[in-house]
Tab-separated table of C-alpha atoms and ligand atoms in Angstrom:
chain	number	residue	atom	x	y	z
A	21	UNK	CA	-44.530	104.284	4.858
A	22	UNK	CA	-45.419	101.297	7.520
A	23	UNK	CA	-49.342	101.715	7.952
A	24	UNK	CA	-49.994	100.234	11.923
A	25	UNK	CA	-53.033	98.516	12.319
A	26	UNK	CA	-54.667	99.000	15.560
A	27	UNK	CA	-57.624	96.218	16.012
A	28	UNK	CA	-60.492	97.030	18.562
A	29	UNK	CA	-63.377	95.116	19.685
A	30	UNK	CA	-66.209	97.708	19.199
A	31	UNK	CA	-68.618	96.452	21.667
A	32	UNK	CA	-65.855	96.586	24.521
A	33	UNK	CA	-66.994	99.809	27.542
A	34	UNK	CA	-64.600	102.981	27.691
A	35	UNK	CA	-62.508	102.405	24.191
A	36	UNK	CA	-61.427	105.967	24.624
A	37	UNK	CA	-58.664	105.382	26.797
A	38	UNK	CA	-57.567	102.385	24.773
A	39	UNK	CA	-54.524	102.837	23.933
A	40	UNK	CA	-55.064	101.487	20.328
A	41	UNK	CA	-57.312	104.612	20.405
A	42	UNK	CA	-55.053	107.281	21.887
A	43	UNK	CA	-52.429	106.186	19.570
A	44	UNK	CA	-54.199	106.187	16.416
A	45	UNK	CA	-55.499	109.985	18.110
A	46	UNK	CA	-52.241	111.088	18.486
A	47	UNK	CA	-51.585	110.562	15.073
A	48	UNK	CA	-54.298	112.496	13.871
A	49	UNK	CA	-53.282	115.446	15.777
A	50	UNK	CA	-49.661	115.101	14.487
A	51	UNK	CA	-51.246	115.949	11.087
A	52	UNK	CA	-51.262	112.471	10.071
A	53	UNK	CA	-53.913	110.214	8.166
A	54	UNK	CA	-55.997	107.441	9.688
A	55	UNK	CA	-58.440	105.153	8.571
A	56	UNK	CA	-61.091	104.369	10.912
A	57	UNK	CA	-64.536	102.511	11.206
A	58	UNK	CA	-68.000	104.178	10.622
A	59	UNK	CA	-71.261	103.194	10.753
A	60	UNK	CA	-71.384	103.501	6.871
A	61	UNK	CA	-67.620	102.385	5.358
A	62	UNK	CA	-64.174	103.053	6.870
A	63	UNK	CA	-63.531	107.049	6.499
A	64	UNK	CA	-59.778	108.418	6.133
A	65	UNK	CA	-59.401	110.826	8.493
A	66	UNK	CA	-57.296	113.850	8.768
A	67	UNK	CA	-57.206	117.114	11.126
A	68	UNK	CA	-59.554	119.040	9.473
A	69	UNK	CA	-57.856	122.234	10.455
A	70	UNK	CA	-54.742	121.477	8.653
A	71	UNK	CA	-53.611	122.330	4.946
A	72	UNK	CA	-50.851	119.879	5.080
A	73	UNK	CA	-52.987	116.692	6.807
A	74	UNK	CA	-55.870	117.341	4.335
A	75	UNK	CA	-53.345	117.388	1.820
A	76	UNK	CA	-52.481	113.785	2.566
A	77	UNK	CA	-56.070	112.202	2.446
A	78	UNK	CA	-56.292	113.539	-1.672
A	79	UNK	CA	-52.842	112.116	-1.981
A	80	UNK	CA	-53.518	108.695	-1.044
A	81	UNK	CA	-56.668	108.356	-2.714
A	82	UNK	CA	-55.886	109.963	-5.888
A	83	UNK	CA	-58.647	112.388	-5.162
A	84	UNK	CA	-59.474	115.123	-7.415
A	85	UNK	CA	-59.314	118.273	-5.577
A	86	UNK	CA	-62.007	120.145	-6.199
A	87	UNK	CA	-64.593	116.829	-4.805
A	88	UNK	CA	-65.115	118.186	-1.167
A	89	UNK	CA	-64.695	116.144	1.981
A	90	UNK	CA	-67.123	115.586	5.243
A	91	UNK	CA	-66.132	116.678	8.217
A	92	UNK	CA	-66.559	114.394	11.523
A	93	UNK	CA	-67.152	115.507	14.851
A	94	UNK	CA	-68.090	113.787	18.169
A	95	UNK	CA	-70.407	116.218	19.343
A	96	UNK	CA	-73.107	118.935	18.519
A	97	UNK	CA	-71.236	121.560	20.645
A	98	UNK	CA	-68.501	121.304	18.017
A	99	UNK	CA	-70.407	122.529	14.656
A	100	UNK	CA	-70.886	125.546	15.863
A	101	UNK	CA	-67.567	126.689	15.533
A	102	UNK	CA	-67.615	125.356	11.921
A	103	UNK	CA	-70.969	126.893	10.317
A	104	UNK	CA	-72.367	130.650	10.112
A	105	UNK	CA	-75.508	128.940	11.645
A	106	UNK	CA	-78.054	125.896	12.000
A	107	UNK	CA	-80.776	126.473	9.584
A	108	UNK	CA	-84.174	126.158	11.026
A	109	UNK	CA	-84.955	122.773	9.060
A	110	UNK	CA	-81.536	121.393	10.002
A	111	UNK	CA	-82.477	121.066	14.033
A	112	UNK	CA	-85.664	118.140	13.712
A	113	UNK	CA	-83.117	116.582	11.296
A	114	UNK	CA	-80.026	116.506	13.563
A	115	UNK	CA	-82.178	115.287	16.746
A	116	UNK	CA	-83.805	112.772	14.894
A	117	UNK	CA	-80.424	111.279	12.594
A	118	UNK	CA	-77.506	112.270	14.692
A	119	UNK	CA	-75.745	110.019	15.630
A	120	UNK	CA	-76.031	108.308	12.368
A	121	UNK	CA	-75.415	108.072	8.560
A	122	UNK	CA	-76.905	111.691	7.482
A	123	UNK	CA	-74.339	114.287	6.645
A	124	UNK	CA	-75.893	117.921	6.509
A	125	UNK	CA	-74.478	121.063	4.614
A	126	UNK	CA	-74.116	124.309	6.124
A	127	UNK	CA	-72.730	127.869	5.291
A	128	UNK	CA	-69.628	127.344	6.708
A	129	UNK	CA	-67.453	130.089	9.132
A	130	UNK	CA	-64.902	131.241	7.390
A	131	UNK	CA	-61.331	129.647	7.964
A	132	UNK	CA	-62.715	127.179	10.652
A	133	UNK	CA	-61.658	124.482	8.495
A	134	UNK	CA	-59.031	123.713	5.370
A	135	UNK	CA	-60.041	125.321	2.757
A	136	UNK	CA	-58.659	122.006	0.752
A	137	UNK	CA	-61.767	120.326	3.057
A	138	UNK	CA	-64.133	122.580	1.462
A	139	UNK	CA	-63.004	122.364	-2.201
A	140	UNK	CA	-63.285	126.334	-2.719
A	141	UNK	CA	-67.082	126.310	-1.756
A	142	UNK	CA	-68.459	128.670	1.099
A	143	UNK	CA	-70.553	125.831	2.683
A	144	UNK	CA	-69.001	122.475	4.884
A	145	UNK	CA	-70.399	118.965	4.679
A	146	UNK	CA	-70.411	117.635	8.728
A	147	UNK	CA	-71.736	114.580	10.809
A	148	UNK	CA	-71.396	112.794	13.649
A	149	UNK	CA	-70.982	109.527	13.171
A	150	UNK	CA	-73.309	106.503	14.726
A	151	UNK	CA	-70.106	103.992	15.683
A	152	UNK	CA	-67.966	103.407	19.150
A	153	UNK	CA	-64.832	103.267	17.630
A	154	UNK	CA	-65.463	106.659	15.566
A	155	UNK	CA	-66.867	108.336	18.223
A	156	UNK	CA	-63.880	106.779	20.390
A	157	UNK	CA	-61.357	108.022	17.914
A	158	UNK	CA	-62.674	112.125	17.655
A	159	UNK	CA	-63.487	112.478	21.541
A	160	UNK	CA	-59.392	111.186	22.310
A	161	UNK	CA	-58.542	113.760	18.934
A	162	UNK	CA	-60.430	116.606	19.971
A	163	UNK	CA	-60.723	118.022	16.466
A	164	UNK	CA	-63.155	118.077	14.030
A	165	UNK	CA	-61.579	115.333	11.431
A	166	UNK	CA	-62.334	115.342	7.374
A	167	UNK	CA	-62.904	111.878	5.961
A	168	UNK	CA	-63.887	110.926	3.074
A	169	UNK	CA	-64.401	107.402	2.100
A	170	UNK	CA	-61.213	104.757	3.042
A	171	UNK	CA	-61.121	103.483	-0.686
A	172	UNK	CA	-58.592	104.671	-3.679
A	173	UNK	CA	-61.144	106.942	-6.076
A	174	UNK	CA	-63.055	105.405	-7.838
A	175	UNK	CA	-62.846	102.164	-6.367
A	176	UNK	CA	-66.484	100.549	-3.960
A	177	UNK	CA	-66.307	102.431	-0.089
A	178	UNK	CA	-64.784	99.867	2.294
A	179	UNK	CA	-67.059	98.149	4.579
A	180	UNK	CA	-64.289	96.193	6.145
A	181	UNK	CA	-60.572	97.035	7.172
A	182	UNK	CA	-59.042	94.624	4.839
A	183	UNK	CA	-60.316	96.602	1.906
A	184	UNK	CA	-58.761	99.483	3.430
A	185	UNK	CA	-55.620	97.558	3.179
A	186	UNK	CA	-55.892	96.790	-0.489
A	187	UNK	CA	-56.195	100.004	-1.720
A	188	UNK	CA	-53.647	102.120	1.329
A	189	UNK	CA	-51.805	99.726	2.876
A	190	UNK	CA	-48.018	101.361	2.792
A	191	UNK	CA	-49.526	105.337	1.822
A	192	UNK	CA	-51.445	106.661	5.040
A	193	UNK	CA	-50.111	106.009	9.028
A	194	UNK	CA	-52.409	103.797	10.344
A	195	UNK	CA	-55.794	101.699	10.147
A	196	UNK	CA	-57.866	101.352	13.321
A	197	UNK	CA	-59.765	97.755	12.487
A	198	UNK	CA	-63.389	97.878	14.340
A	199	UNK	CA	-64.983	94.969	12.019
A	200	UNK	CA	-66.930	95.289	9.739
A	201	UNK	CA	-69.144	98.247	8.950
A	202	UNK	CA	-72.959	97.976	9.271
A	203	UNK	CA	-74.794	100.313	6.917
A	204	UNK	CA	-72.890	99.655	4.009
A	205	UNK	CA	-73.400	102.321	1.762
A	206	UNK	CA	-72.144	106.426	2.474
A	207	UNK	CA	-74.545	108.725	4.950
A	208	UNK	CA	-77.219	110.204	2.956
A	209	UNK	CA	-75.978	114.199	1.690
A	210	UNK	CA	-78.314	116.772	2.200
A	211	UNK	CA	-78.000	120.314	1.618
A	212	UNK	CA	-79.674	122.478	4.053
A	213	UNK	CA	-78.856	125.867	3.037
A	214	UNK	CA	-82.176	126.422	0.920
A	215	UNK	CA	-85.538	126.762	2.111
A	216	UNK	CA	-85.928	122.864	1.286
A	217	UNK	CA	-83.737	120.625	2.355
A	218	UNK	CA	-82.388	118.671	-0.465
A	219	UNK	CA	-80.320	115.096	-0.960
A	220	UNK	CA	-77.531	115.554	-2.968
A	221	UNK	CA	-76.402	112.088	-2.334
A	222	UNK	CA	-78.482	109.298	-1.522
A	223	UNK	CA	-77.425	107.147	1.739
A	224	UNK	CA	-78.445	105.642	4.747
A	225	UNK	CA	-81.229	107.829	6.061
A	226	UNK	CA	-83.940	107.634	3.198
A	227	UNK	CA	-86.092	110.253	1.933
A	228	UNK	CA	-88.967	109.120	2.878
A	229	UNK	CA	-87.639	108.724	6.932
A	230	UNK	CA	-86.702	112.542	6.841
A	231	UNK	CA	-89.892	113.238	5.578
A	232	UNK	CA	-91.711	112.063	8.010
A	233	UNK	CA	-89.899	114.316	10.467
A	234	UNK	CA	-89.841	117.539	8.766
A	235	UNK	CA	-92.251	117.176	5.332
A	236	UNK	CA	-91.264	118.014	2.158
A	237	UNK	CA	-87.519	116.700	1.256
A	238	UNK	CA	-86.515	117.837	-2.294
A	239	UNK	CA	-84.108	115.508	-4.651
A	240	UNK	CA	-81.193	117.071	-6.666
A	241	UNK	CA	-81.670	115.633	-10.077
A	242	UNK	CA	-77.956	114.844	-10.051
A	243	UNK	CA	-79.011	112.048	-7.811
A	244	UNK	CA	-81.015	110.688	-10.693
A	245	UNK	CA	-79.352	111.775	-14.043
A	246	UNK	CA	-75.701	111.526	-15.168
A	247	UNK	CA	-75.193	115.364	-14.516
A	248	UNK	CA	-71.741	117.581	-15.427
A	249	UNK	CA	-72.221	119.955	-12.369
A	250	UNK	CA	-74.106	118.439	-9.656
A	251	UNK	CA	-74.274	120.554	-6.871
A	252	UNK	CA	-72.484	117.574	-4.566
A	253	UNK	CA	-68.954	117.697	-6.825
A	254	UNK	CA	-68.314	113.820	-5.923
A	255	UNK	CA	-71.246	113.047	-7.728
A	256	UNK	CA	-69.533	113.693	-10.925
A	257	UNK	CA	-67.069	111.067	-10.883
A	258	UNK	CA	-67.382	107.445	-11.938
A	259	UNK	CA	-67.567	105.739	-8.234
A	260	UNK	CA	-67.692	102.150	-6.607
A	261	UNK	CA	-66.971	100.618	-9.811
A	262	UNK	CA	-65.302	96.949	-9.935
A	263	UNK	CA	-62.175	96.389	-12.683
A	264	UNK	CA	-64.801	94.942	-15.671
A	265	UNK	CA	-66.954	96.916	-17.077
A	266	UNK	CA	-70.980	96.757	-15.408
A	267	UNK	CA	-74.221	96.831	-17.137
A	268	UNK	CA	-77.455	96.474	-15.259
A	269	UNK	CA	-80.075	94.497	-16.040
A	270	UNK	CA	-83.901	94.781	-16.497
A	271	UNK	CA	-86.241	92.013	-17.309
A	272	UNK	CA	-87.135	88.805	-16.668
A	273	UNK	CA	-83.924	85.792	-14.839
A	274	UNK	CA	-84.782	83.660	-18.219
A	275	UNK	CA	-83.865	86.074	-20.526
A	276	UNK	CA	-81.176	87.335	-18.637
A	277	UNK	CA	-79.830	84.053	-18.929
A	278	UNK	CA	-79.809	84.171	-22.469
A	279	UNK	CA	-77.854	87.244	-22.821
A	280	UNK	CA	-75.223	85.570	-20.254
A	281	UNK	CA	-75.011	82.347	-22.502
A	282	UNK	CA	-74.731	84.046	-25.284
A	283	UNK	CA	-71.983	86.001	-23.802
A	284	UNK	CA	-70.227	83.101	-22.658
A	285	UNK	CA	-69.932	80.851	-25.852
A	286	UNK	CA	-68.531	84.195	-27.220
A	287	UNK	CA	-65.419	83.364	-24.739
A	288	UNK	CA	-66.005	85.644	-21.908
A	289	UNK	CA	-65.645	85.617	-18.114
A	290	UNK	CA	-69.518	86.633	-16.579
A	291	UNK	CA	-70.098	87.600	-13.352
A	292	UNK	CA	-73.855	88.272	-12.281
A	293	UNK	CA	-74.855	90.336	-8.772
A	294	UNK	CA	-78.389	88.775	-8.104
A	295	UNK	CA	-80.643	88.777	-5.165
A	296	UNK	CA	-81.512	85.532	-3.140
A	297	UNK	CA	-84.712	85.227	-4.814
A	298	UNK	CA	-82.868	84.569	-8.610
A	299	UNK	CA	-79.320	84.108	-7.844
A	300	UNK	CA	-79.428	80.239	-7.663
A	301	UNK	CA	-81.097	80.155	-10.811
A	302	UNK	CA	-77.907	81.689	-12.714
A	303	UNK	CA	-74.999	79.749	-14.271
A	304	UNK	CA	-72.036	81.932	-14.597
A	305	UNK	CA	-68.668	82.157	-13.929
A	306	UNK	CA	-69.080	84.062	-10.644
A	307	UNK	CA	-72.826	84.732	-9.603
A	308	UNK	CA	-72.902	86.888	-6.271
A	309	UNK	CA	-76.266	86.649	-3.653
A	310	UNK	CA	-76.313	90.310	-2.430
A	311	UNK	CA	-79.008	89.497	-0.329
A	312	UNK	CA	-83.255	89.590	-0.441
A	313	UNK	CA	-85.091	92.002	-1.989
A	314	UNK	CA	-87.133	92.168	0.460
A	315	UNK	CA	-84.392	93.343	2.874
A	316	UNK	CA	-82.950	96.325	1.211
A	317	UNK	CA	-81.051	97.019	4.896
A	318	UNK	CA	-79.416	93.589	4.341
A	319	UNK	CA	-78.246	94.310	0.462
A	320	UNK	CA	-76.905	97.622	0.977
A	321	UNK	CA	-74.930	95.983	3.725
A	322	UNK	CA	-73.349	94.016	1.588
A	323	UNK	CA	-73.029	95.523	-1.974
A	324	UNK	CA	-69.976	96.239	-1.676
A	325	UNK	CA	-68.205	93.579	-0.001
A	326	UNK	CA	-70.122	91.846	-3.382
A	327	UNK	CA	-68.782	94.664	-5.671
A	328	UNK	CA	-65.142	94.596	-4.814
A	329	UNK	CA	-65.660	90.269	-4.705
A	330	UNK	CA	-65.944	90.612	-8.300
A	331	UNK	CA	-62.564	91.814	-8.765
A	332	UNK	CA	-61.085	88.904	-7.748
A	333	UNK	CA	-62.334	86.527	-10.545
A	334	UNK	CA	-60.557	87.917	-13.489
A	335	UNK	CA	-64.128	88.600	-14.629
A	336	UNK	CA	-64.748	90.528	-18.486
A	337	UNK	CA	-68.541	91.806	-18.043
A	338	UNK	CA	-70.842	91.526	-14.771
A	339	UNK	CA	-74.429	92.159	-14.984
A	340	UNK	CA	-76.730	93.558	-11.980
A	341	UNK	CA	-80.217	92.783	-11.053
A	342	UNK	CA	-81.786	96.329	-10.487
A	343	UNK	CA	-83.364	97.125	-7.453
A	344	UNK	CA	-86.594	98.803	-5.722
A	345	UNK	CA	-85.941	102.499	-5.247
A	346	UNK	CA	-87.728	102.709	-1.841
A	347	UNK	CA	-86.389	103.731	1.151
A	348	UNK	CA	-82.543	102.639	1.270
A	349	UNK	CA	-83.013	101.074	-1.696
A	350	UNK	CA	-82.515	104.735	-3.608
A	351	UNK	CA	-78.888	104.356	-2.266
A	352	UNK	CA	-78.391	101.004	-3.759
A	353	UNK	CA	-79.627	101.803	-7.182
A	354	UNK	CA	-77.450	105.220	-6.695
A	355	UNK	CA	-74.542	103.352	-6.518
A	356	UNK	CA	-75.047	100.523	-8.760
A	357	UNK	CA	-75.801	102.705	-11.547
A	358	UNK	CA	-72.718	104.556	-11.089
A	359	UNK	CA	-70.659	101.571	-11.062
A	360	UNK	CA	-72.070	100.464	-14.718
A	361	UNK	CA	-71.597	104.376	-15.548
A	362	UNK	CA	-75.469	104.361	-16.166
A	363	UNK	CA	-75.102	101.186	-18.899
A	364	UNK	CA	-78.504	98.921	-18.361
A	365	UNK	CA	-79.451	96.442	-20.963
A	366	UNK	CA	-83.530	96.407	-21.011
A	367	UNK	CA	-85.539	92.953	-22.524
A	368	UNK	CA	-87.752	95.294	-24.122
A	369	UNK	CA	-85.135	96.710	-26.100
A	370	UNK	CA	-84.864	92.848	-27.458
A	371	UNK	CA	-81.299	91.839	-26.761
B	248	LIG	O1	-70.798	107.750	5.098
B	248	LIG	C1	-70.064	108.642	4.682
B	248	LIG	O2	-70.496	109.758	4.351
B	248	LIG	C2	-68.552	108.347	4.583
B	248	LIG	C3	-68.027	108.114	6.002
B	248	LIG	C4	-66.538	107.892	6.037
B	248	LIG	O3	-68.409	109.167	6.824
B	248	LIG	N1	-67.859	109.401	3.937
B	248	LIG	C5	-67.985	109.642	2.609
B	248	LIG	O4	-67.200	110.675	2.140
B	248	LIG	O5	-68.708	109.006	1.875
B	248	LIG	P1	-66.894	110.904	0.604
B	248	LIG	O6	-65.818	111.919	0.576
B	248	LIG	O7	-66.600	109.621	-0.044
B	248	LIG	O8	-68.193	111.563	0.049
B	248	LIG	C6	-68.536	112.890	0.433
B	248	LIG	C7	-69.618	113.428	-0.462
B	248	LIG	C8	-69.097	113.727	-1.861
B	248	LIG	O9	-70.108	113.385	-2.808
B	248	LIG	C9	-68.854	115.236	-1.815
B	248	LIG	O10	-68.923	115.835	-3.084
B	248	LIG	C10	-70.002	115.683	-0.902
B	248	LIG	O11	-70.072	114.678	0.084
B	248	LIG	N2	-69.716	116.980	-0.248
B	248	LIG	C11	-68.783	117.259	0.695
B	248	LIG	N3	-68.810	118.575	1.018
B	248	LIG	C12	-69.796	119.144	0.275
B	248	LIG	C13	-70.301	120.468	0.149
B	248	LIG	N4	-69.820	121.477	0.862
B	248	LIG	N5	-71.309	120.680	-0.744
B	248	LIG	C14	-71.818	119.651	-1.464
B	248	LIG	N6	-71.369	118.368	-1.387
B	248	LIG	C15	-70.372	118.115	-0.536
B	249	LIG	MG1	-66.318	108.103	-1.372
């Protein structure tokens, strides 16, 4: 299949009647998959509606089908026809998030959406998305569109269009290239079907910025602990991992040295993710500055950009700094551990 790439200049007025736009929409509605910009990573979009569209996204990702997709709409007129109804938590949540990266699950009305979106369960996963070219892109559809993640499984969530093309180019119909993304890590998942609203999946609304609009915020343990059924079903599966095997690590940039020299005289290739404060101190084979600690916005942007940069220097182990837990940092150290499959190497433990 020839994927067309569409580029558009996000900060240009009225990208709706683009025709980049109404192209890539038309597409959509002919039950076709599209990649697209978010405010979080590229999504892969399909007609949410559609068996045979859905069908595609798992397809070209190598999805497993029972891990449940997000659906995307452009307005808050538009869930209605998708959930039973808006719990009474769910309201302060949406006004204060929406647009933006917080994806909230509902009970959802039955056959309003694929069941191959929904994965078998009775609720749906929906947002609306904080980006022009998104928003752009479902107004011109006019249908609520499933999208999970632009990446092959498994793989780090694009943050740019050209890591779209890595993993799709050739399998889905088109890419719509808006730059690069600015959050950097998913939309925070939060379940709001209980009497407490609950994260299922770390992201970019923290805990602590939803609690300050509607109190208590619970976290599924999932989110925390390796976990066989978590109630989010994606957060089973190994995730945003890069080709050589991860391990974080926990102690002080003088030991950690140690362990990488004593690595490297045993023949292998190291990489090392650090943060601004330690990474000039490290002598590697590829040592990656993801950006202060003390600007957790700035190294969620760009973990994995970083993440999938390791990939390309034939590397045999990488080790990660860990990170403060705080605020968006709770994403980052979601999805770092994940992509060393929870393997951290402590000093204490005397290695
Ligand atoms: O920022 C984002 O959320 C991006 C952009 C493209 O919007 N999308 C994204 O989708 O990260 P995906 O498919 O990679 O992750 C969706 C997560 C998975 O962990 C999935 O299990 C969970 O949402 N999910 C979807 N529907 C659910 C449901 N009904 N109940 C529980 N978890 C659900
Ligand atoms: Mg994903």
């Amino acid at each position: 299949m020839n994927t067309i790439q569409w580029h558009v200049d996000k900060n240009e007025d009225k990208l709706f009647s683009y025709p980049q736009i109404q192209q890539a929409a038309h597409l959509l509605q002919e039950n076709e998959v599209v990649a697209f910009p978010t405010e979080t990573v590229y999504g892969l979009g399909a007609n949410a509606q559609s068996d045979q569209a859905v069908a595609k996204i798992f397809k070209a990702k190598g999805r497993p089908a029972d891990n449940p997709l997000i659906v995307h709409i452009a307005q808050l007129s538009q869930l209605e026809l998708l959930v039973t109804h808006i719990p009474e938590k769910a309201v302060p949540l949406m006004n204060a998030f929406w647009p933006g990266p917080l994806t909230l699950i509902f009970h959802k009305k039955s056959g309003a959406v694929s069941e191959f979106v929904t994965a078998g369960l009775d609720t749906v996963a929906v947002r609306i998305p904080d980006h022009p070219v998104a928003l752009a892109l479902l107004t011109a559809a006019n249908l609520p569109i499933a999208a999970p993640s632009a990446n092959l499984s498994g793989k780090p969530s694009p943050t740019h269009a050209n890591h779209v093309i890595t993993d799709l180019n050739g399998k889905i119909a088109g890419i719509v290239d808006g730059g690069p993304t600015g959050v950097g890590v998913e939309s925070t998942v939060v379940d709001c079907t209980g009497d407490i609203p609950t994260i299922l999946r770390p992201g970019g609304v923290s805990k602590e910025e939803m609690e300050a609009v509607i109190g208590q915020v619970d976290v599924d343990p999932s989110t925390i602990y390796p976990h066989d059924k978590p109630k989010s079903p994606g957060m089973k599966y190994t995730h945003y991992a890069p080709t050589a095997p991860m391990y974080l690590i926990d102690g002080e940039k003088e030991w950690a040295q140690q362990l990488i020299n004593q690595k490297r005289l045993n023949g292998l290739r190291i990489g090392v993710l650090a943060s601004s404060e330690t990474a000039r101190y490290y002598k590697a084979d590829l040592v990656l500055d993801c950006g202060s600690r003390h600007d957790m916005h700035n190294v969620a942007h760009n973990l994995y950009y970083m993440l999938r940069a390791f990939d390309e220097a034939s590397l045999d182990m990488i080790f990660a700094e860990t990170f403060s837990k705080e605020g968006v940092g709770a994403a980052v150290m979601n999805r770092l551990e994940k992509a060393a499959g929870h393997q951290m190497i402590r000093q204490s433990e005397g290695q």
